[in-house]
Short mmCIF file of C-alpha atoms in Angstrom, two decimals:
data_model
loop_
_atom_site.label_atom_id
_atom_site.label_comp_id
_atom_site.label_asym_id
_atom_site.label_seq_id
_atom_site.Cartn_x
_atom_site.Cartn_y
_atom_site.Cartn_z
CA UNK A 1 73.75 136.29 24.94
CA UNK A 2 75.38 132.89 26.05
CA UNK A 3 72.74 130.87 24.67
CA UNK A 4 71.66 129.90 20.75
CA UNK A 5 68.61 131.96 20.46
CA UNK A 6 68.57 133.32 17.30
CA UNK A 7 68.19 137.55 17.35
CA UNK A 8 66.95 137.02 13.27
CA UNK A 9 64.98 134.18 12.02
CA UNK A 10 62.57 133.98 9.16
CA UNK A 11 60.00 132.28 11.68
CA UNK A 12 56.44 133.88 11.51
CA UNK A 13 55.09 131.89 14.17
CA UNK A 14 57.43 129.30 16.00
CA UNK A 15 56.43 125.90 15.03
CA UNK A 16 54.88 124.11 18.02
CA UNK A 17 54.22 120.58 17.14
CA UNK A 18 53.07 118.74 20.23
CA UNK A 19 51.28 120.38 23.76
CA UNK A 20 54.43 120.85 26.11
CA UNK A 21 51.66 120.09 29.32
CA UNK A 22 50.47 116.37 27.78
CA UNK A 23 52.49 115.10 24.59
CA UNK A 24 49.33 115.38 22.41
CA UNK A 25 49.80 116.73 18.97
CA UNK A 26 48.54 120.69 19.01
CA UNK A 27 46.77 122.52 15.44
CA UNK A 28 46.51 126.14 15.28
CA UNK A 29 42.99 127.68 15.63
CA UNK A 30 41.36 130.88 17.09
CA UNK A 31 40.60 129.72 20.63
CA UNK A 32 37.00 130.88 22.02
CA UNK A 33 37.37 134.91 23.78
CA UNK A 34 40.34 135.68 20.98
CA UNK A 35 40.92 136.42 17.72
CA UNK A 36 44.16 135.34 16.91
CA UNK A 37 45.32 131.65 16.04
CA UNK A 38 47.23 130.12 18.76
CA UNK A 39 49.23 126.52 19.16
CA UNK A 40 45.83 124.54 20.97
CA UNK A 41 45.64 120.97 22.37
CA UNK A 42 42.48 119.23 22.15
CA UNK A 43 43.45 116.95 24.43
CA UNK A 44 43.89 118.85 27.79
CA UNK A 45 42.56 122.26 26.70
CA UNK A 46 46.18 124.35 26.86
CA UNK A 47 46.55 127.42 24.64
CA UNK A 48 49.89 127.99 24.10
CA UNK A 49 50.84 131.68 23.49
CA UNK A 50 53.70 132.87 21.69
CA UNK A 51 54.95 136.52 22.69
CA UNK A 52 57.93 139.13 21.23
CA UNK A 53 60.91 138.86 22.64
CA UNK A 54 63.01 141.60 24.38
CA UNK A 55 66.99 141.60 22.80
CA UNK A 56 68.74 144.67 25.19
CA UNK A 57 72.16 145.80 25.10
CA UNK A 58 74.12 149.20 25.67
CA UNK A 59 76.22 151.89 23.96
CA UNK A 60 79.38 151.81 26.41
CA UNK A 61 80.68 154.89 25.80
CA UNK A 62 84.58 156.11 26.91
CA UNK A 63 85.26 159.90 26.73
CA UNK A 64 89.14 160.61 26.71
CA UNK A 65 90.46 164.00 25.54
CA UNK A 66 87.01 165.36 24.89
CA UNK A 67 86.84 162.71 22.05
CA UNK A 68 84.15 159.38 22.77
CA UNK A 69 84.75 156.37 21.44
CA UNK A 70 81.70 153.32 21.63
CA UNK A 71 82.85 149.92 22.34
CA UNK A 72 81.89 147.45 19.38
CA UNK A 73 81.99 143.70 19.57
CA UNK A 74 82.41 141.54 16.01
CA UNK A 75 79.90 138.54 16.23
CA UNK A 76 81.63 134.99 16.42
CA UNK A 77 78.57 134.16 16.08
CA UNK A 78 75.88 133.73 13.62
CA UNK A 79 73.47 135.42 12.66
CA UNK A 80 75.87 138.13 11.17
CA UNK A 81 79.02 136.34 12.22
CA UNK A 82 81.40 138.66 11.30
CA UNK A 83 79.98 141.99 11.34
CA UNK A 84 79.90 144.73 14.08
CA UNK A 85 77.34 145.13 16.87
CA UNK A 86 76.89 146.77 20.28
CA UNK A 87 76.47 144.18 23.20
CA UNK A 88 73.03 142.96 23.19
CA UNK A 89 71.24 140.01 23.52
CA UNK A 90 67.59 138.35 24.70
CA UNK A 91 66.46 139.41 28.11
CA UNK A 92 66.46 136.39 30.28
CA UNK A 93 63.20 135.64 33.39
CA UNK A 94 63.93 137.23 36.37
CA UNK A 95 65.63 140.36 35.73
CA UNK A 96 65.33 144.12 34.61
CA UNK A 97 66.43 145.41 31.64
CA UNK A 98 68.92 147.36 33.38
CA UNK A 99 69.72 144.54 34.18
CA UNK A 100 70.09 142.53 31.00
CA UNK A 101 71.57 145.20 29.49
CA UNK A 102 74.43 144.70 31.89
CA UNK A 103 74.72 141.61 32.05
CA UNK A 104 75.17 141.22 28.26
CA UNK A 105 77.87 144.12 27.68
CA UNK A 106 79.69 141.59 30.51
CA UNK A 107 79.04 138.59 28.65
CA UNK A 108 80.38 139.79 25.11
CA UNK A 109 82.63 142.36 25.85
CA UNK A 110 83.64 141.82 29.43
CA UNK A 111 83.00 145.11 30.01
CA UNK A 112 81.91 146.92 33.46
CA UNK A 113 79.35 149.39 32.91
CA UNK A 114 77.83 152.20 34.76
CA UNK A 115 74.20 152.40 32.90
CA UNK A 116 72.24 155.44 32.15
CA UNK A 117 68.71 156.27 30.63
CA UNK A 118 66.97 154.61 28.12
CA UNK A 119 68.41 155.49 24.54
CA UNK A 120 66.13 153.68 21.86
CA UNK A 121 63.26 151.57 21.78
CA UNK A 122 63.34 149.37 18.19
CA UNK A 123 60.35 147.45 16.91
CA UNK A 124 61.01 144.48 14.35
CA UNK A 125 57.51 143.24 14.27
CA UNK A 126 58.23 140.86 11.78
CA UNK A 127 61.02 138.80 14.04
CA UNK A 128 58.51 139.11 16.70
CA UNK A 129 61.67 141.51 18.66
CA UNK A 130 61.96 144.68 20.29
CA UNK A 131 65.21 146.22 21.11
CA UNK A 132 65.71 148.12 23.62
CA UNK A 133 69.65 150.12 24.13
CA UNK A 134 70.37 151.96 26.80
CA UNK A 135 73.49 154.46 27.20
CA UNK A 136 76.49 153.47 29.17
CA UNK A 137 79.54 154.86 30.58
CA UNK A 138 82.81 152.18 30.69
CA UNK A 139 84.22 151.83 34.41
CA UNK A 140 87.51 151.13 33.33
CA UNK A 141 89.52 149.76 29.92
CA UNK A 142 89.77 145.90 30.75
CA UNK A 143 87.27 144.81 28.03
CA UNK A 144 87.84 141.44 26.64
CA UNK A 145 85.91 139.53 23.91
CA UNK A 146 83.48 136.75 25.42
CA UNK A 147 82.83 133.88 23.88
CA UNK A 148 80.34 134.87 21.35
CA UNK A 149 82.58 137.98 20.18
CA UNK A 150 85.44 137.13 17.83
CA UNK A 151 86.99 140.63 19.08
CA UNK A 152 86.36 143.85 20.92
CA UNK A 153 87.12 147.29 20.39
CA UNK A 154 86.57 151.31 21.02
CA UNK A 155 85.55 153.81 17.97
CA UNK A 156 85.42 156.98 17.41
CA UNK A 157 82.53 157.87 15.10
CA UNK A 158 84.69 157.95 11.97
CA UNK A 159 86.34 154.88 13.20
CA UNK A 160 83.18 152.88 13.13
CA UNK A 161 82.93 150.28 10.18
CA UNK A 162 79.51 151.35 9.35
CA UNK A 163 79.45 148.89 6.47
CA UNK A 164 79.55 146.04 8.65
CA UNK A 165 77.13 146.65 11.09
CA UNK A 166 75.60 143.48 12.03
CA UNK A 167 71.58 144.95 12.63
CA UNK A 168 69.56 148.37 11.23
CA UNK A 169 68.68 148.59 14.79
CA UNK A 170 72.47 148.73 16.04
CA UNK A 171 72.85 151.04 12.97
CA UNK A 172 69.79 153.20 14.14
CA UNK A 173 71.13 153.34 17.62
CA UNK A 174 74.91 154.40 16.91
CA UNK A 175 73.86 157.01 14.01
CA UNK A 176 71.00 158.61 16.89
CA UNK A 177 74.11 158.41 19.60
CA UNK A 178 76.58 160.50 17.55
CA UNK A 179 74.01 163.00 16.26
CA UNK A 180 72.02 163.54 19.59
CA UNK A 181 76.19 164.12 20.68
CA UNK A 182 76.71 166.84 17.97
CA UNK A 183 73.78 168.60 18.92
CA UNK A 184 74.11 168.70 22.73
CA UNK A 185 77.44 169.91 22.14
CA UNK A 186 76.21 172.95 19.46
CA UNK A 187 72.98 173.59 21.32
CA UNK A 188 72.79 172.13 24.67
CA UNK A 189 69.93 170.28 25.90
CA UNK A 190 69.68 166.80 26.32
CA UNK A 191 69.54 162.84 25.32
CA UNK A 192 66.44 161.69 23.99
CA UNK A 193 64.67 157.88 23.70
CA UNK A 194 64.81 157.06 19.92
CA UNK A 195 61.89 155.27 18.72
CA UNK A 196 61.67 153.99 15.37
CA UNK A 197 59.38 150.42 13.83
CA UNK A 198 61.44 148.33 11.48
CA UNK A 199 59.62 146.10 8.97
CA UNK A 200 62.10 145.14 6.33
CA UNK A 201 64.52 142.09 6.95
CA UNK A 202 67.08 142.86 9.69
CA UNK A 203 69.90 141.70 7.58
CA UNK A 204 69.48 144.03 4.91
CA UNK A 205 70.86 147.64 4.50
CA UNK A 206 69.67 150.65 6.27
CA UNK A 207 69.38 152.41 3.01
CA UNK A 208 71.71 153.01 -0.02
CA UNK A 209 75.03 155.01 1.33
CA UNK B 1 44.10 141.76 26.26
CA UNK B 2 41.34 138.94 24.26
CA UNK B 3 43.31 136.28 25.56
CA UNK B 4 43.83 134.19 29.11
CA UNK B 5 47.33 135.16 29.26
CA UNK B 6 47.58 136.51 32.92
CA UNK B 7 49.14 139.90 33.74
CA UNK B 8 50.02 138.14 37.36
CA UNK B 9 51.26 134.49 38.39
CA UNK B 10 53.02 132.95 41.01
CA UNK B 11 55.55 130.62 38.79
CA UNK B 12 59.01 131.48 38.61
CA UNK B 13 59.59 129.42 35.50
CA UNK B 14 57.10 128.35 33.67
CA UNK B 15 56.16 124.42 33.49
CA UNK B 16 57.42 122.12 30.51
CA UNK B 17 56.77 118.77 30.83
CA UNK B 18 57.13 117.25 27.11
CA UNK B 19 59.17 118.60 23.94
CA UNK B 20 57.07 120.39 21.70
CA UNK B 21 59.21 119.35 18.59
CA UNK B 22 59.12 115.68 19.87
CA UNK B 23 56.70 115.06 22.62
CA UNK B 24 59.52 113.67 24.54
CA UNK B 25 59.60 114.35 28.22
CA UNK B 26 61.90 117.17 28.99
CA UNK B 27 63.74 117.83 31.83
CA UNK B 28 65.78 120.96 33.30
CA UNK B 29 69.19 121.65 32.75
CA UNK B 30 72.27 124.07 32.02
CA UNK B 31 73.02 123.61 28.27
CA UNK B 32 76.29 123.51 26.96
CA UNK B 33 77.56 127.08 26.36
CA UNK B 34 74.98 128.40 28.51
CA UNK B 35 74.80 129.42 32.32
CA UNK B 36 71.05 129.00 32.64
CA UNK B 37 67.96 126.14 33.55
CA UNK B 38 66.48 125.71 30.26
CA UNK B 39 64.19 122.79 29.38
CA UNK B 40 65.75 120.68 27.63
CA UNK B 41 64.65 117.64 25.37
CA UNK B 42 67.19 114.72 25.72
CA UNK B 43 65.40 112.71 22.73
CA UNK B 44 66.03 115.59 19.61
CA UNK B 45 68.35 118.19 21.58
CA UNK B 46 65.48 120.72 21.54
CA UNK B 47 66.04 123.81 23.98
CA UNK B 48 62.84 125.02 25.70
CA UNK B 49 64.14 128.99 26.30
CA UNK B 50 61.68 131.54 28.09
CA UNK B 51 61.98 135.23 28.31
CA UNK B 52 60.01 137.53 29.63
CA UNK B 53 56.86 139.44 28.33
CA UNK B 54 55.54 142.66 27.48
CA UNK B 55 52.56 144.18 28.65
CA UNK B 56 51.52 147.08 26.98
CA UNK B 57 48.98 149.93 27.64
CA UNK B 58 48.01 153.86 27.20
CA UNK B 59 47.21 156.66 29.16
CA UNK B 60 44.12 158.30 27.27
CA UNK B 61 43.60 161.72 28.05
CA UNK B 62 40.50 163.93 27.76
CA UNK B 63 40.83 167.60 28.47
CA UNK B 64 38.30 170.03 28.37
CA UNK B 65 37.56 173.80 30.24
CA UNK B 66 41.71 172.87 31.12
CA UNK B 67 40.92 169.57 33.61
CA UNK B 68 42.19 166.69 32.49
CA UNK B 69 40.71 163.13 32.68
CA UNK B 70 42.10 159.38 32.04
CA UNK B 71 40.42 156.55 31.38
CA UNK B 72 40.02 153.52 33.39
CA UNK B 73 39.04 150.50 32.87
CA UNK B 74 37.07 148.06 35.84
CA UNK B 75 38.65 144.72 34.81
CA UNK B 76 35.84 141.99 34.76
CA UNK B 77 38.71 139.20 34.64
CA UNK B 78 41.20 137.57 36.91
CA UNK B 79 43.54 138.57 38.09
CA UNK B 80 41.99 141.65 40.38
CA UNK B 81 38.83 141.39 39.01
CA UNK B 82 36.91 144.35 40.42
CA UNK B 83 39.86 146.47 40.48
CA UNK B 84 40.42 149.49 38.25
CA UNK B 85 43.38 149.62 35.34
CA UNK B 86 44.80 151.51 32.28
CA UNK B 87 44.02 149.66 29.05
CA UNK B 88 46.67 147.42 28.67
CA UNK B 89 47.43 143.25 28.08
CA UNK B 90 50.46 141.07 26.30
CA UNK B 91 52.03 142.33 23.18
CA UNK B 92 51.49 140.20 20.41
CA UNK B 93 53.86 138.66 17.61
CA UNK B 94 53.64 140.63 14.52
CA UNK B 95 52.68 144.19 16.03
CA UNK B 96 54.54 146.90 17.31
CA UNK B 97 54.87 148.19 21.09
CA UNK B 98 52.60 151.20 19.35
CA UNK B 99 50.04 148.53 17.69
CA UNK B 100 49.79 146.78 20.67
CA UNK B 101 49.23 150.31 22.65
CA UNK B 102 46.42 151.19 20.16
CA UNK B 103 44.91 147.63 20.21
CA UNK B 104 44.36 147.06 24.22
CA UNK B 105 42.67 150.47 23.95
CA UNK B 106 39.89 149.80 21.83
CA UNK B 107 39.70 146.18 22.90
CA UNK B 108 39.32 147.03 26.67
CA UNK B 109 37.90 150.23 26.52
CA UNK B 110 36.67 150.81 22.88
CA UNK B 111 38.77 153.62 22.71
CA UNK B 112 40.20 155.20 19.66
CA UNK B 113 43.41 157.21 20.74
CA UNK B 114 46.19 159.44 19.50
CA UNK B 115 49.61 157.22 20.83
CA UNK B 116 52.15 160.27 22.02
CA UNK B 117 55.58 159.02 23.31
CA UNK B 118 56.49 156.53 25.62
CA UNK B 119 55.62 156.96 29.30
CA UNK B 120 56.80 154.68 31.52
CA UNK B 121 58.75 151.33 31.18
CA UNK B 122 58.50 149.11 35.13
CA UNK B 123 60.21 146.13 35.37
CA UNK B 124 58.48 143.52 36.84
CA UNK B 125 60.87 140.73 37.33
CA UNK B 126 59.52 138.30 39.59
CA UNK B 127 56.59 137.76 36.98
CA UNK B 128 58.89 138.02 34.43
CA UNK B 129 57.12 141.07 32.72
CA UNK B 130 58.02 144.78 31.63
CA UNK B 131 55.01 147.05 31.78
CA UNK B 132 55.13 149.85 29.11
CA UNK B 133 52.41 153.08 28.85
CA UNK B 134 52.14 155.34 26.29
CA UNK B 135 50.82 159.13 26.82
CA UNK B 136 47.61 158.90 24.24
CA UNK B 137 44.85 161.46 23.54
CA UNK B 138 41.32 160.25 23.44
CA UNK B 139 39.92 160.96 19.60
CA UNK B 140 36.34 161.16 20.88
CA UNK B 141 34.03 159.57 24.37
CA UNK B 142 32.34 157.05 22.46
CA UNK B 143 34.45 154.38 24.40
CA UNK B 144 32.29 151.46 25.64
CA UNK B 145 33.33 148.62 28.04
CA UNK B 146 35.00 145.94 25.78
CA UNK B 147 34.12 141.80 26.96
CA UNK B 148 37.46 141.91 29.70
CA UNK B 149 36.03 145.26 31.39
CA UNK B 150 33.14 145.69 33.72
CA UNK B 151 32.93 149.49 32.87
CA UNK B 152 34.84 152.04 31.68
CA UNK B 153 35.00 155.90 32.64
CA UNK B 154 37.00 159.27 32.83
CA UNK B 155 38.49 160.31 35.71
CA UNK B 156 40.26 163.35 37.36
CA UNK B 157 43.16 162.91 39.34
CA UNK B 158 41.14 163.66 42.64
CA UNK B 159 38.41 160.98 41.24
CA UNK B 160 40.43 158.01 40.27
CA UNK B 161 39.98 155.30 42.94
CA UNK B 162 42.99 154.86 44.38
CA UNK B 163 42.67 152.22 46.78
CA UNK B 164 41.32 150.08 44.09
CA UNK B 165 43.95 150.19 41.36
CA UNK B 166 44.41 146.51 39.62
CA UNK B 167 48.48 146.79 39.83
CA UNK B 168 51.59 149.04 40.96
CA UNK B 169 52.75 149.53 37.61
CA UNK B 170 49.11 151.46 36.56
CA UNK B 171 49.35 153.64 39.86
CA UNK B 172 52.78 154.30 39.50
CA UNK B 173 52.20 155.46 36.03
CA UNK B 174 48.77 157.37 37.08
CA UNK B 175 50.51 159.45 39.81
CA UNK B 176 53.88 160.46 38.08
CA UNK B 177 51.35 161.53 34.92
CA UNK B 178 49.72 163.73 37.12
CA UNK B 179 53.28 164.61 39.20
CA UNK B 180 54.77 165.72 35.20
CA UNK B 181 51.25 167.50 34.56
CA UNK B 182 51.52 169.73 37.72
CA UNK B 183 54.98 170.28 37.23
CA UNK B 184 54.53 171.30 33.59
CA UNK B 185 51.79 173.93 33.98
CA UNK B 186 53.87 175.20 37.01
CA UNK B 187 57.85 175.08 35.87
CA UNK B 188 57.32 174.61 31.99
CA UNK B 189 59.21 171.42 30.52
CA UNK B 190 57.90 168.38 28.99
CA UNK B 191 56.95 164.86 29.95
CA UNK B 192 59.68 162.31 30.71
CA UNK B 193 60.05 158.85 30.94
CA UNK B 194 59.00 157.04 33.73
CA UNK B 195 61.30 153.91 34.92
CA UNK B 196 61.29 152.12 37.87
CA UNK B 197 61.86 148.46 38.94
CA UNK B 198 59.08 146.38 41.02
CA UNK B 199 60.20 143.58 43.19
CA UNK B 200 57.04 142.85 45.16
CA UNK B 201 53.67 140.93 44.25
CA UNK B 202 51.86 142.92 42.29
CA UNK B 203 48.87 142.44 43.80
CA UNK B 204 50.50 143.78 47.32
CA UNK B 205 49.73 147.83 47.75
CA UNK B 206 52.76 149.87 46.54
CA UNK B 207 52.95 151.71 50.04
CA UNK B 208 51.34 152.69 53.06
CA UNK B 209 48.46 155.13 52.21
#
């Protein structure tokens, strides 16, 4: 993403302090035909909604010698500066998320992809997110870190720093890759869409390793 | 959907004409580090962003003596009143793309359903909306019109009124159902997942007929 929207927060409804249509101050209340409370103005009658967001990226994969590597980018960025994810970001008006998922694995790794099916479909209710990943071939090796991206690089599965993965859902993703790999490879068959609902906090661990 | 949010509109971006942190006018502009319009409040620095929304749905299934039958829904709200859907409307913050699945259901239709896997994801850009149905199983047929639906009733493939569907993303997802359901009993497999990316109104026919 090249703007400052957060992909954690510990928001549980965006404050909304004045109606964005007439400058009057707004109070939450259960409008009439809901049953949720929504950011109203009493003064011109807007109901302001507030919706989840869509954060979409890719696993760019490069296959060399039989061996795939997945192209990581370290967050110069908060939150997570520091820490490992796969190019992702909020999906912006006006396009897919093919789409967005392209345009972000441009963005932060400078990468070209070619994009492929679905690959996981994340809910993190309590961020008010889904994330959505789709897999990816690389076009070529002239990745470069963008501006949110302190660095960029390809690893193999044992390669990956799995203790510094910046999100469960980027954790969910590459763990899902690499065994849906292993067992196409023993078995045959195919890729599936990985679905999973988060609830705890996205910074925290997966689960005890 | 028990709220006014509209599953059509003809804005391209939204309108914003005072800060909601402030109540400062705001006006449109590329932030720094950041290749987009946002609105932008030049009193407190707020940044206005908007993304697009989900609008989630099933596709509840009755099957008895082998036919099968989905459920529609005769929307008794703009836009296309009249006009025959799926259940579906906005996610909400706090739910999952299942919840929200499950929740349109019985609110529109007063449905109880089994949610199977995802079904079909259509991008609908120029409304800034992605469209997702899940494959669902009816529990039992006491559904009952909820307050945004004229009626509600089964239908077989050769019943469903075609020429009256609401919006290309429900007939796309009503005829490659029934394409994966022929194929199935004929060639075996399973169900896939549906993708496809609308760039028309969505009120315009999806093709000649």
């Amino acid at each position: 993403m090249l703007n400052s929207q957060t992909t954690d927060s510990n928001y549980l409804l965006p404050p909304m302090k004045f109606c964005s249509e007439c400058a009057h101050p707004v109070s939450l209340q259960v409008p009439q035909d809901d049953n949720r409370m929504r950011y109203v103005c009493s003064n011109c009658g807007s109901i302001h909604y507030q919706n989840p967001k869509m954060v979409i990226g890719s696993v760019p994969v490069w296959e060399k010698d039989g061996e795939l590597r997945v192209l990581l980018c370290k967050r110069a960025i908060e939150p997570q500066y520091g820490y490992w994810t796969l190019p992702a970001g909020f999906m912006e008006n006006d396009e897919t998320t093919g789409d967005a998922a392209r345009r972000e694995t441009l963005e932060e790794a400078g990468a070209r992809i070619e994009l492929h099916e679905l690959f996981s479909l994340l809910n993190v209710p309590h961020v008010h997110q889904v994330h959505l990943f789709y897999r990816a071939t690389l076009l070529d090796l002239d990745y470069a870190a963008g501006i949110e991206s302190l660095e960029v690089g390809l690893f193999t599965e044992a390669e990956i720093p799995w203790d510094e993965i910046a999100f469960p859902t980027v954790e969910i993703t590459l763990r899902a890759f690499f065994a849906d790999i292993r067992k196409i490879r023993q078995e045959g068959g195919q890729f599936s869409l990985h679905t999973q609902d988060i609830f705890k906090s996205m910074r925290a661990g997966l689960a005890p390793k």
